[in-house]
């Protein structure tokens, strides 16, 4: 994981105070969610401009380097470039432009006269910015930007947190920290002559659906070429890629990409031998001739309960890793020492299927799609105060004025990827920097250029798999069949795509976070209701109390969101980790 922070004086001839530099150096231990002893740093200073960089990478072997320096300029890449040498293009260009560069990254650059930073098309590697009367600040960690701006004092943007309570992530460019904003996707922030400008590049407009087999093939080929380019850095890994493989659509496409590129891989699947994920993953591995390891769940002769960490400990670690931009409902990857071994999964493959918001829809009429936009921004209106609901309406209005299909497609990129995944990925990035084919800058750009309904039909991803790994074309998928086959008539000489589904067993769908049992429910209730005064500016106290009426939680996801925000506002984070918290035992329903 890498962390960057840039400072630029707002007044001509001014220098950055030594006190500010000292605050930044001290704040990194709070803002970088790894043990302080593993952090390495570099700095670059010129009159009126400074660049800081930190990493927990154990050495300087990863390319590009932490800071790339040239005559009176410095460049840092957070994330990775598919072709590491392209850092020279980013460093030397007159205007910082990420449009044609492949990889999943953000760029930070400084010269003697200018400070700038840029996001890729999805901002999964984020950039945050703020200003004070004397400084402009840009960085890759929102808390660090805020501490540099306030002198290590925390000021919460309470109204902005209404989105966290509704959805568990931000549906805006806001952050929990007053005065700190996230840079939009495909955008550049530039500070020159004491003035800040932001240049936004519009996301691609989808073209018409192809009307012939030749058109489909050409578009699929273009996307396949972009996917193949994403895995080029893995050729130098020196060992097979470990792929988390399931019976679904997305991880098998990753397997197909690696297979077509000639990158050695092995597959791992978690589950019982009879589970469809395990069965189908085994068939995929056999078809591609790769090693497949099954990791079964730990089982005991009698196991009627599970033990989980105290919710305050879980929430503190989530806040620390994700900076208050992901709910403790989510399971964030815990810290382990940095490891350069190549690992991959099918995460974010929904981008090639028009995104999660559209995948939720069965009714694709314009009216239904507009309702989806409304319900995304204004979920559970009765829980919130009028000011919070009006704030959510203001955030929704620009999207309501756009074509509904495009709006939901781009909302997924801007928020579900650019805010939720950007926060959640921070946990995993402490352990290493995996390659994410579906988050590659060129891949996302090519995908967004394809008709949304064609992508939503899943024909695109099906054709990609057949193009890259023909032996997988007829391997069944887990769960629901391919969408484009729905209602299709098959003749005896045609082969119907197969699916396998998990058998329905007692308790098989149980989730301890949504059915937390009496002890954990009590802890969640006491904490949320004990901090209602902090939550009252955005939610109705009576409506919150009603969530805890009865023996089971009403809307447990939202209770976790409330617990997360209450913990944040209470001052438990940032600061010292809570101690002496006993784990919680949760009975498994029979």
Coordinates of C-alpha atoms in Angstrom, one line a residue:
X1 CA 0.0 0.0 0.0
X2 CA 1.2 3.5 -0.8
X3 CA 0.0 6.8 0.6
X4 CA 0.6 10.2 -0.9
X5 CA 0.2 13.8 0.2
X6 CA 0.9 17.0 -1.6
X7 CA 1.0 20.6 -0.2
X8 CA 1.0 23.9 -2.2
X9 CA 1.1 27.4 -0.8
X10 CA -1.8 29.6 -1.8
X11 CA 0.2 32.9 -1.8
X12 CA 3.0 33.7 -4.3
X13 CA 6.4 33.5 -2.7
X14 CA 5.1 31.9 0.5
X15 CA 6.7 28.8 1.9
X16 CA 5.1 25.9 3.6
X17 CA 5.5 26.3 7.4
X18 CA 7.8 23.8 9.1
X19 CA 5.0 23.3 11.7
X20 CA 2.8 22.0 8.9
X21 CA 5.4 19.6 7.7
X22 CA 5.9 18.3 11.3
X23 CA 2.1 17.8 11.6
X24 CA 2.0 15.7 8.4
X25 CA 4.9 13.6 9.5
X26 CA 3.2 12.9 12.9
X27 CA -0.2 12.2 11.3
X28 CA 0.9 9.4 9.1
X29 CA 0.8 6.9 12.0
X30 CA -2.9 7.7 12.5
X31 CA -3.8 7.8 8.8
X32 CA -1.9 4.8 7.5
X33 CA -3.6 1.6 8.8
X34 CA -0.4 -0.5 9.3
X35 CA 2.0 -0.9 12.2
X36 CA 4.2 2.3 12.3
X37 CA 7.4 0.2 12.3
X38 CA 6.8 -1.1 8.7
X39 CA 6.2 2.4 7.2
X40 CA 9.0 3.8 4.9
X41 CA 8.8 7.3 3.6
X42 CA 10.2 9.7 1.0
X43 CA 9.8 13.5 0.7
X44 CA 10.3 16.1 -2.0
X45 CA 10.4 19.8 -1.3
X46 CA 10.6 23.0 -3.2
X47 CA 9.7 26.5 -2.1
X48 CA 5.9 26.5 -1.8
X49 CA 5.4 22.9 -2.9
X50 CA 6.0 19.6 -1.0
X51 CA 5.3 16.0 -1.8
X52 CA 5.2 13.2 0.8
X53 CA 5.1 9.4 0.0
X54 CA 4.9 6.4 2.4
X55 CA 4.6 2.7 1.9
X56 CA 4.7 -0.6 3.8
X57 CA 6.3 -2.4 0.9
X58 CA 9.4 -4.0 2.3
X59 CA 11.8 -2.8 -0.4
X60 CA 12.0 -0.8 -3.6
X61 CA 11.6 -3.6 -6.0
X62 CA 8.0 -2.8 -7.1
X63 CA 7.7 -0.6 -10.2
X64 CA 7.3 2.2 -10.7
X65 CA 9.2 3.4 -7.7
X66 CA 7.5 5.1 -4.8
X67 CA 8.6 8.5 -6.2
X68 CA 9.8 9.0 -9.7
X69 CA 12.0 12.1 -9.8
X70 CA 13.2 14.2 -12.7
X71 CA 14.5 17.8 -13.2
X72 CA 12.4 19.8 -10.8
X73 CA 9.5 17.4 -10.8
X74 CA 8.3 14.3 -8.9
X75 CA 5.6 11.8 -9.7
X76 CA 3.9 9.1 -7.6
X77 CA 1.6 6.3 -8.7
X78 CA -0.9 4.9 -6.2
X79 CA -2.1 1.5 -7.4
X80 CA -0.4 -0.1 -10.4
X81 CA 0.2 0.5 -14.1
X82 CA -0.3 -2.3 -16.6
X83 CA 2.9 -1.1 -18.2
X84 CA 5.0 0.5 -15.4
X85 CA 7.1 2.4 -18.0
X86 CA 4.1 4.6 -18.7
X87 CA 4.9 6.5 -15.6
X88 CA 7.3 8.5 -17.8
X89 CA 4.4 9.6 -19.9
X90 CA 2.5 10.7 -16.8
X91 CA 5.5 12.4 -15.4
X92 CA 6.5 14.3 -18.5
X93 CA 3.2 15.3 -20.1
X94 CA 2.4 19.0 -20.1
X95 CA -1.1 18.2 -18.8
X96 CA -1.7 15.3 -16.4
X97 CA -4.0 12.9 -18.4
X98 CA -4.8 9.4 -17.4
X99 CA -7.3 8.7 -20.2
X100 CA -5.2 6.3 -22.3
X101 CA -3.1 4.7 -19.6
X102 CA -3.9 1.1 -18.6
X103 CA -4.0 0.0 -14.9
X104 CA -5.8 0.8 -11.7
X105 CA -4.2 3.9 -10.2
X106 CA -4.2 7.5 -9.2
X107 CA -1.3 9.9 -10.0
X108 CA 0.2 12.6 -7.8
X109 CA 2.7 15.1 -9.4
X110 CA 4.6 18.2 -8.3
X111 CA 6.9 20.6 -10.0
X112 CA 8.5 23.8 -8.8
X113 CA 5.4 25.7 -9.8
X114 CA 2.5 23.2 -9.7
X115 CA 0.8 20.5 -7.7
X116 CA -1.6 18.1 -9.4
X117 CA -3.4 14.7 -9.0
X118 CA -5.6 12.7 -11.2
X119 CA -8.0 9.8 -10.9
X120 CA -8.6 7.0 -13.4
X121 CA -12.1 6.4 -14.9
X122 CA -13.5 4.8 -11.7
X123 CA -11.5 6.5 -8.9
X124 CA -11.1 3.1 -7.2
X125 CA -7.7 4.6 -6.2
X126 CA -9.0 7.8 -4.8
X127 CA -7.8 11.4 -4.6
X128 CA -9.0 13.8 -1.8
X129 CA -8.5 17.5 -1.6
X130 CA -9.0 20.4 0.8
X131 CA -7.7 23.9 1.4
X132 CA -6.9 26.3 4.2
X133 CA -6.3 30.1 4.1
X134 CA -2.7 29.3 3.4
X135 CA -2.5 25.9 1.7
X136 CA -4.0 23.6 -0.9
X137 CA -3.8 19.9 0.0
X138 CA -4.2 16.8 -2.1
X139 CA -3.7 13.2 -1.0
X140 CA -4.7 9.5 -1.2
X141 CA -6.1 9.2 2.4
X142 CA -8.9 11.5 3.4
X143 CA -8.0 11.5 7.1
X144 CA -4.4 12.6 6.3
X145 CA -5.6 15.4 4.1
X146 CA -8.0 16.5 6.9
X147 CA -5.3 16.4 9.7
X148 CA -3.0 18.4 7.5
X149 CA -5.7 21.0 7.0
X150 CA -6.9 21.3 10.6
X151 CA -3.6 20.7 12.5
X152 CA -4.6 17.3 13.8
X153 CA -8.1 18.4 14.9
X154 CA -11.1 16.3 13.7
X155 CA -14.2 18.1 12.4
X156 CA -17.0 15.9 11.2
X157 CA -19.4 16.7 8.3
X158 CA -22.4 15.3 10.1
X159 CA -25.0 16.0 7.3
X160 CA -22.8 14.2 4.7
X161 CA -23.0 11.1 6.9
X162 CA -26.7 10.6 6.0
X163 CA -25.6 8.6 3.0
X164 CA -23.4 6.3 5.3
X165 CA -26.5 5.6 7.4
X166 CA -28.7 4.8 4.4
X167 CA -26.3 2.7 2.3
X168 CA -23.1 2.1 4.3
X169 CA -21.0 4.2 1.8
X170 CA -21.1 7.6 0.1
X171 CA -23.3 8.5 -2.8
X172 CA -21.5 11.8 -3.4
X173 CA -18.1 13.3 -3.4
X174 CA -18.4 14.1 0.3
X175 CA -16.3 12.5 3.1
X176 CA -16.9 12.3 6.8
X177 CA -14.4 15.1 7.3
X178 CA -15.5 18.7 7.0
X179 CA -13.9 20.5 4.0
X180 CA -12.4 17.3 2.4
X181 CA -13.9 16.1 -0.9
X182 CA -13.2 13.2 -3.2
X183 CA -12.0 14.0 -6.7
X184 CA -14.6 12.8 -9.3
X185 CA -13.8 9.9 -11.7
X186 CA -11.5 10.7 -14.7
X187 CA -10.6 14.1 -13.2
X188 CA -7.6 16.2 -12.6
X189 CA -7.0 18.7 -9.7
X190 CA -4.3 21.3 -10.4
X191 CA -2.9 23.9 -8.1
X192 CA -0.9 26.6 -9.9
X193 CA -0.3 30.2 -9.0
X194 CA -2.1 29.6 -5.7
X195 CA -5.4 28.7 -7.5
X196 CA -7.1 25.3 -7.7
X197 CA -8.8 24.1 -10.8
X198 CA -10.6 20.8 -11.3
X199 CA -11.0 19.3 -14.8
X200 CA -13.6 16.6 -15.2
X201 CA -13.6 14.3 -18.2
X202 CA -17.1 12.9 -19.0
X203 CA -17.5 9.1 -18.8
X204 CA -18.0 7.4 -22.2
X205 CA -21.4 7.4 -23.8
X206 CA -22.6 3.9 -24.7
X207 CA -22.8 3.2 -28.4
X208 CA -25.8 1.5 -30.0
X209 CA -26.3 -2.3 -29.6
X210 CA -24.6 -4.3 -32.3
X211 CA -27.0 -5.6 -35.0
X212 CA -24.8 -8.2 -36.6
X213 CA -22.6 -11.0 -35.6
X214 CA -19.6 -9.2 -37.2
X215 CA -20.2 -6.1 -35.1
X216 CA -20.5 -8.1 -31.9
X217 CA -17.3 -9.9 -32.6
X218 CA -15.4 -6.7 -33.3
X219 CA -16.6 -5.1 -30.0
X220 CA -15.8 -8.3 -28.0
X221 CA -12.4 -8.5 -29.6
X222 CA -11.6 -4.9 -28.5
X223 CA -12.6 -5.6 -24.9
X224 CA -10.7 -8.9 -24.9
X225 CA -7.5 -7.1 -26.0
X226 CA -7.9 -4.6 -23.2
X227 CA -8.4 -7.5 -20.7
X228 CA -5.3 -9.3 -22.0
X229 CA -3.2 -6.1 -21.5
X230 CA -4.2 -6.0 -17.8
X231 CA -2.3 -9.1 -16.9
X232 CA 1.0 -8.3 -18.6
X233 CA 2.6 -7.3 -15.3
X234 CA 2.1 -10.8 -14.0
X235 CA 4.6 -12.3 -16.5
X236 CA 7.4 -11.1 -14.2
X237 CA 5.9 -12.7 -11.1
X238 CA 8.0 -15.8 -11.2
X239 CA 5.2 -18.0 -9.8
X240 CA 1.7 -18.9 -10.7
X241 CA -1.1 -16.5 -10.0
X242 CA -3.5 -17.8 -7.2
X243 CA -7.0 -17.2 -8.4
X244 CA -10.0 -17.4 -6.1
X245 CA -12.3 -19.4 -8.4
X246 CA -16.1 -20.0 -8.0
X247 CA -18.8 -21.4 -10.2
X248 CA -20.0 -17.9 -11.2
X249 CA -19.3 -15.7 -14.2
X250 CA -16.6 -13.3 -13.2
X251 CA -13.8 -15.4 -11.8
X252 CA -14.1 -17.8 -14.7
X253 CA -13.5 -14.8 -17.0
X254 CA -10.4 -14.0 -15.1
X255 CA -9.3 -17.6 -15.5
X256 CA -10.0 -17.3 -19.2
X257 CA -7.9 -14.1 -19.5
X258 CA -4.9 -15.7 -17.7
X259 CA -5.3 -18.8 -19.8
X260 CA -5.4 -16.8 -23.1
X261 CA -2.4 -14.7 -22.0
X262 CA -0.3 -17.8 -21.2
X263 CA 0.1 -16.7 -17.5
X264 CA 0.5 -19.7 -15.2
X265 CA -2.3 -20.0 -12.6
X266 CA -3.7 -22.2 -9.9
X267 CA -7.2 -22.0 -8.5
X268 CA -8.5 -22.1 -4.9
X269 CA -12.2 -22.6 -3.9
X270 CA -13.7 -22.5 -0.4
X271 CA -16.5 -24.8 0.4
X272 CA -17.7 -28.4 0.8
X273 CA -17.0 -30.9 -2.0
X274 CA -20.7 -31.0 -2.9
X275 CA -21.2 -27.3 -3.2
X276 CA -21.8 -26.1 -6.8
X277 CA -19.0 -23.5 -6.5
X278 CA -16.5 -26.4 -5.7
X279 CA -18.0 -28.7 -8.4
X280 CA -18.0 -26.2 -11.2
X281 CA -14.6 -24.7 -10.3
X282 CA -13.2 -28.2 -10.5
X283 CA -14.6 -28.5 -14.0
X284 CA -13.2 -25.2 -15.0
X285 CA -9.8 -26.1 -13.7
X286 CA -9.9 -29.5 -15.5
X287 CA -10.9 -27.8 -18.7
X288 CA -7.9 -25.5 -18.5
X289 CA -5.5 -28.0 -17.1
X290 CA -4.7 -26.1 -13.9
X291 CA -4.2 -27.1 -10.3
X292 CA -7.3 -26.8 -8.1
X293 CA -7.3 -26.7 -4.3
X294 CA -10.5 -26.9 -2.3
X295 CA -10.5 -25.5 1.2
X296 CA -13.4 -27.0 3.3
X297 CA -15.0 -25.1 6.1
X298 CA -13.9 -26.1 9.7
X299 CA -16.5 -28.5 11.0
X300 CA -17.0 -30.1 14.4
X301 CA -19.1 -32.9 15.6
X302 CA -21.3 -30.5 17.6
X303 CA -21.0 -26.8 16.8
X304 CA -24.1 -24.8 17.8
X305 CA -22.5 -21.3 18.0
X306 CA -19.8 -19.1 16.6
X307 CA -17.6 -16.6 18.3
X308 CA -17.0 -13.2 16.8
X309 CA -15.1 -10.1 17.9
X310 CA -16.8 -7.4 19.8
X311 CA -18.7 -5.0 17.5
X312 CA -16.7 -2.0 18.8
X313 CA -13.4 -3.8 17.9
X314 CA -14.7 -4.7 14.5
X315 CA -16.0 -1.2 13.8
X316 CA -12.8 0.5 15.0
X317 CA -10.7 -1.6 12.6
X318 CA -13.1 -0.9 9.7
X319 CA -13.0 2.8 10.4
X320 CA -9.2 2.7 10.6
X321 CA -8.8 0.9 7.3
X322 CA -11.6 2.6 5.4
X323 CA -11.5 6.1 7.1
X324 CA -15.3 6.1 7.9
X325 CA -16.4 5.5 4.3
X326 CA -17.4 1.9 4.7
X327 CA -19.8 0.4 7.2
X328 CA -18.8 -2.2 9.8
X329 CA -21.4 -4.4 8.3
X330 CA -18.9 -5.2 5.6
X331 CA -16.2 -7.7 6.3
X332 CA -12.9 -5.9 5.6
X333 CA -9.7 -7.9 5.0
X334 CA -7.5 -7.7 8.1
X335 CA -3.9 -6.6 8.2
X336 CA -1.1 -9.0 7.3
X337 CA 2.5 -8.0 6.3
X338 CA 2.8 -6.9 2.7
X339 CA 3.3 -9.8 0.3
X340 CA 4.1 -9.5 -3.4
X341 CA 2.7 -12.9 -4.4
X342 CA 0.2 -12.5 -7.2
X343 CA -3.5 -13.1 -6.3
X344 CA -6.6 -12.4 -8.2
X345 CA -10.4 -12.8 -8.0
X346 CA -13.5 -11.9 -10.1
X347 CA -14.2 -8.7 -8.0
X348 CA -15.9 -5.9 -10.0
X349 CA -16.9 -8.1 -12.9
X350 CA -20.4 -6.5 -12.7
X351 CA -18.9 -3.6 -14.7
X352 CA -19.0 -5.8 -17.8
X353 CA -22.7 -6.6 -17.0
X354 CA -23.9 -3.0 -16.7
X355 CA -23.3 -2.6 -13.0
X356 CA -25.0 -3.7 -9.8
X357 CA -27.7 -1.1 -9.8
X358 CA -29.1 -2.2 -13.2
X359 CA -28.6 -5.9 -12.3
X360 CA -31.1 -5.4 -9.5
X361 CA -33.8 -4.4 -12.0
X362 CA -36.4 -6.7 -13.5
X363 CA -38.5 -3.8 -14.9
X364 CA -36.4 -1.8 -17.3
X365 CA -39.0 0.9 -18.1
X366 CA -37.9 4.5 -17.9
X367 CA -40.2 5.1 -14.9
X368 CA -38.9 2.1 -13.0
X369 CA -35.3 3.1 -13.6
X370 CA -36.0 6.6 -12.3
X371 CA -37.6 5.0 -9.2
X372 CA -34.4 3.0 -8.7
X373 CA -32.4 6.2 -8.7
X374 CA -34.7 7.7 -6.1
X375 CA -34.7 4.7 -3.9
X376 CA -30.9 4.5 -4.1
X377 CA -30.4 8.1 -2.8
X378 CA -33.5 8.2 -0.6
X379 CA -33.7 4.8 1.0
X380 CA -35.8 4.6 4.2
X381 CA -36.9 8.2 4.1
X382 CA -39.0 7.8 7.3
X383 CA -35.8 7.2 9.4
X384 CA -34.3 10.5 8.5
X385 CA -34.9 14.2 9.3
X386 CA -36.2 16.6 6.7
X387 CA -32.8 18.3 6.2
X388 CA -31.1 14.9 5.6
X389 CA -33.7 13.9 3.1
X390 CA -33.5 17.2 1.2
X391 CA -29.7 16.8 1.1
X392 CA -30.2 13.4 -0.5
X393 CA -32.7 14.8 -3.0
X394 CA -30.1 17.4 -4.0
X395 CA -27.5 14.7 -4.6
X396 CA -30.0 12.7 -6.7
X397 CA -31.2 15.6 -8.9
X398 CA -28.3 15.6 -11.4
X399 CA -28.8 11.9 -12.0
X400 CA -32.6 12.2 -12.5
X401 CA -32.0 14.6 -15.4
X402 CA -30.0 12.1 -17.3
X403 CA -31.1 9.1 -19.4
X404 CA -32.0 6.5 -16.8
X405 CA -29.9 3.5 -18.2
X406 CA -26.8 5.6 -18.5
X407 CA -27.4 7.3 -15.1
X408 CA -27.5 3.9 -13.2
X409 CA -24.6 2.6 -15.2
X410 CA -22.4 5.6 -14.3
X411 CA -23.7 5.8 -10.8
X412 CA -22.3 2.3 -10.2
X413 CA -18.9 3.4 -11.5
X414 CA -18.9 6.7 -9.6
X415 CA -20.2 5.4 -6.2
X416 CA -20.4 1.7 -5.9
X417 CA -16.9 1.3 -7.3
X418 CA -15.5 4.8 -6.8
X419 CA -16.6 5.2 -3.2
X420 CA -17.6 1.8 -1.7
X421 CA -14.9 -0.3 -3.3
X422 CA -12.4 2.5 -3.0
X423 CA -12.9 2.4 0.8
X424 CA -13.2 -1.4 1.2
X425 CA -10.1 -2.2 -1.0
X426 CA -7.9 -0.3 1.5
X427 CA -8.0 -3.3 3.8
X428 CA -6.7 -5.6 1.1
X429 CA -4.1 -3.2 -0.2
X430 CA -2.3 -3.3 3.1
X431 CA -1.4 -6.9 2.2
X432 CA -0.3 -6.3 -1.3
X433 CA -1.3 -4.8 -4.7
X434 CA -3.3 -7.4 -6.6
X435 CA -4.1 -6.9 -10.3
X436 CA -7.8 -6.1 -10.9
X437 CA -8.6 -6.8 -14.6
X438 CA -12.2 -5.4 -14.3
X439 CA -11.0 -2.2 -12.7
X440 CA -8.4 -1.5 -15.4
X441 CA -8.7 2.0 -16.8
X442 CA -8.9 0.9 -20.4
X443 CA -11.2 -2.0 -19.7
X444 CA -13.7 0.1 -17.9
X445 CA -13.6 2.7 -20.7
X446 CA -14.2 0.1 -23.3
X447 CA -17.0 -1.5 -21.3
X448 CA -18.9 1.8 -20.7
X449 CA -18.8 2.4 -24.5
X450 CA -21.0 -0.7 -25.0
X451 CA -24.8 -0.6 -25.0
X452 CA -26.1 -1.1 -21.4
X453 CA -28.8 -3.5 -22.4
X454 CA -26.4 -5.7 -24.3
X455 CA -24.0 -5.8 -21.4
X456 CA -26.9 -6.4 -19.0
X457 CA -27.9 -9.5 -21.1
X458 CA -24.6 -11.1 -20.1
X459 CA -23.9 -12.0 -23.8
X460 CA -20.8 -9.8 -23.7
X461 CA -19.2 -11.7 -20.8
X462 CA -20.3 -15.1 -22.3
X463 CA -18.7 -14.3 -25.6
X464 CA -15.5 -13.1 -23.9
X465 CA -15.2 -16.4 -22.1
X466 CA -15.7 -18.3 -25.3
X467 CA -13.2 -16.1 -27.2
X468 CA -10.5 -16.4 -24.6
X469 CA -11.0 -20.0 -23.4
X470 CA -13.2 -22.0 -25.8
X471 CA -13.2 -25.1 -23.5
X472 CA -15.2 -23.1 -20.9
X473 CA -18.0 -22.2 -23.2
X474 CA -20.2 -25.1 -22.1
X475 CA -19.1 -25.4 -18.5
X476 CA -22.3 -24.7 -16.4
X477 CA -22.6 -21.7 -14.2
X478 CA -23.8 -21.5 -10.6
X479 CA -27.2 -20.2 -9.9
X480 CA -29.4 -18.4 -12.5
X481 CA -28.7 -19.1 -16.2
X482 CA -27.2 -16.5 -18.5
X483 CA -29.6 -13.7 -19.0
X484 CA -29.5 -13.7 -22.7
X485 CA -30.8 -17.3 -22.8
X486 CA -34.0 -16.4 -20.8
X487 CA -37.1 -17.5 -22.8
X488 CA -35.0 -18.9 -25.6
X489 CA -36.3 -22.0 -27.4
X490 CA -33.8 -24.8 -27.8
X491 CA -34.1 -27.4 -30.5
X492 CA -33.0 -31.0 -29.9
X493 CA -29.7 -30.5 -31.8
X494 CA -28.8 -27.3 -29.8
X495 CA -27.1 -27.4 -26.4
X496 CA -28.9 -25.6 -23.6
X497 CA -26.5 -23.7 -21.2
X498 CA -26.4 -25.5 -17.9
X499 CA -26.6 -24.2 -14.3
X500 CA -26.0 -25.8 -10.9
X501 CA -27.5 -24.3 -7.7
X502 CA -26.8 -24.9 -4.1
X503 CA -29.2 -27.3 -2.3
X504 CA -31.6 -25.6 0.2
X505 CA -30.6 -26.8 3.7
X506 CA -31.6 -25.7 7.1
X507 CA -29.6 -22.6 8.2
X508 CA -27.7 -22.5 4.9
X509 CA -28.4 -18.8 4.3
X510 CA -27.8 -17.7 7.9
X511 CA -25.7 -14.6 8.3
X512 CA -24.6 -13.7 11.9
X513 CA -24.5 -10.0 10.9
X514 CA -28.2 -9.9 10.0
X515 CA -29.3 -12.4 12.7
X516 CA -26.9 -11.5 15.5
X517 CA -28.6 -13.2 18.4
X518 CA -29.5 -11.7 21.8
X519 CA -26.1 -10.8 23.1
X520 CA -24.8 -9.0 20.0
X521 CA -28.2 -7.3 19.4
X522 CA -28.0 -5.9 23.0
X523 CA -24.5 -4.5 22.3
X524 CA -25.6 -2.9 19.1
X525 CA -28.8 -1.5 20.7
X526 CA -27.0 0.0 23.7
X527 CA -24.3 1.6 21.6
X528 CA -26.6 3.2 19.1
X529 CA -29.3 4.4 21.5
X530 CA -26.6 5.6 23.9
X531 CA -25.3 7.9 21.1
X532 CA -28.6 9.1 19.8
X533 CA -27.7 12.7 20.6
X534 CA -24.9 12.5 18.1
X535 CA -27.1 10.9 15.4
X536 CA -30.1 13.2 16.0
X537 CA -29.0 15.9 13.4
X538 CA -29.7 13.4 10.6
X539 CA -32.1 10.7 11.9
X540 CA -35.3 10.7 13.9
X541 CA -34.6 9.3 17.4
X542 CA -38.0 7.7 17.6
X543 CA -37.5 6.0 14.3
X544 CA -34.1 4.7 15.4
X545 CA -35.6 3.3 18.7
X546 CA -38.3 1.5 16.6
X547 CA -35.5 -0.5 14.8
X548 CA -34.9 -2.2 18.1
X549 CA -38.5 -3.0 19.1
X550 CA -39.1 -6.8 19.3
X551 CA -36.8 -9.8 19.8
X552 CA -35.0 -9.4 16.4
X553 CA -33.4 -6.4 14.7
X554 CA -35.4 -4.5 12.1
X555 CA -33.2 -3.6 9.2
X556 CA -30.0 -5.1 10.6
X557 CA -27.8 -3.7 7.8
X558 CA -28.9 -0.2 8.7
X559 CA -28.3 -0.8 12.4
X560 CA -24.7 -1.7 11.6
X561 CA -24.5 1.6 9.6
X562 CA -25.8 3.5 12.5
X563 CA -23.4 1.8 14.9
X564 CA -20.5 2.7 12.6
X565 CA -21.5 6.4 12.4
X566 CA -22.2 6.6 16.1
X567 CA -18.7 5.1 16.8
X568 CA -17.1 7.7 14.5
X569 CA -19.0 10.7 16.0
X570 CA -18.3 9.5 19.6
X571 CA -14.6 10.1 19.2
X572 CA -13.6 6.4 19.5
X573 CA -11.9 6.8 16.1
X574 CA -9.3 8.0 15.3
X575 CA -7.3 7.2 18.4
X576 CA -6.2 4.2 20.4
X577 CA -7.8 0.9 19.6
X578 CA -10.3 -0.3 22.2
X579 CA -9.0 -2.8 24.7
X580 CA -10.5 -5.4 27.0
X581 CA -13.5 -6.2 24.8
X582 CA -14.7 -9.8 25.2
X583 CA -15.7 -11.7 22.0
X584 CA -19.4 -12.4 21.5
X585 CA -21.0 -15.8 21.2
X586 CA -23.8 -16.1 18.6
X587 CA -26.0 -19.3 18.5
X588 CA -26.4 -20.9 15.1
X589 CA -30.1 -21.4 14.4
X590 CA -31.1 -25.0 14.1

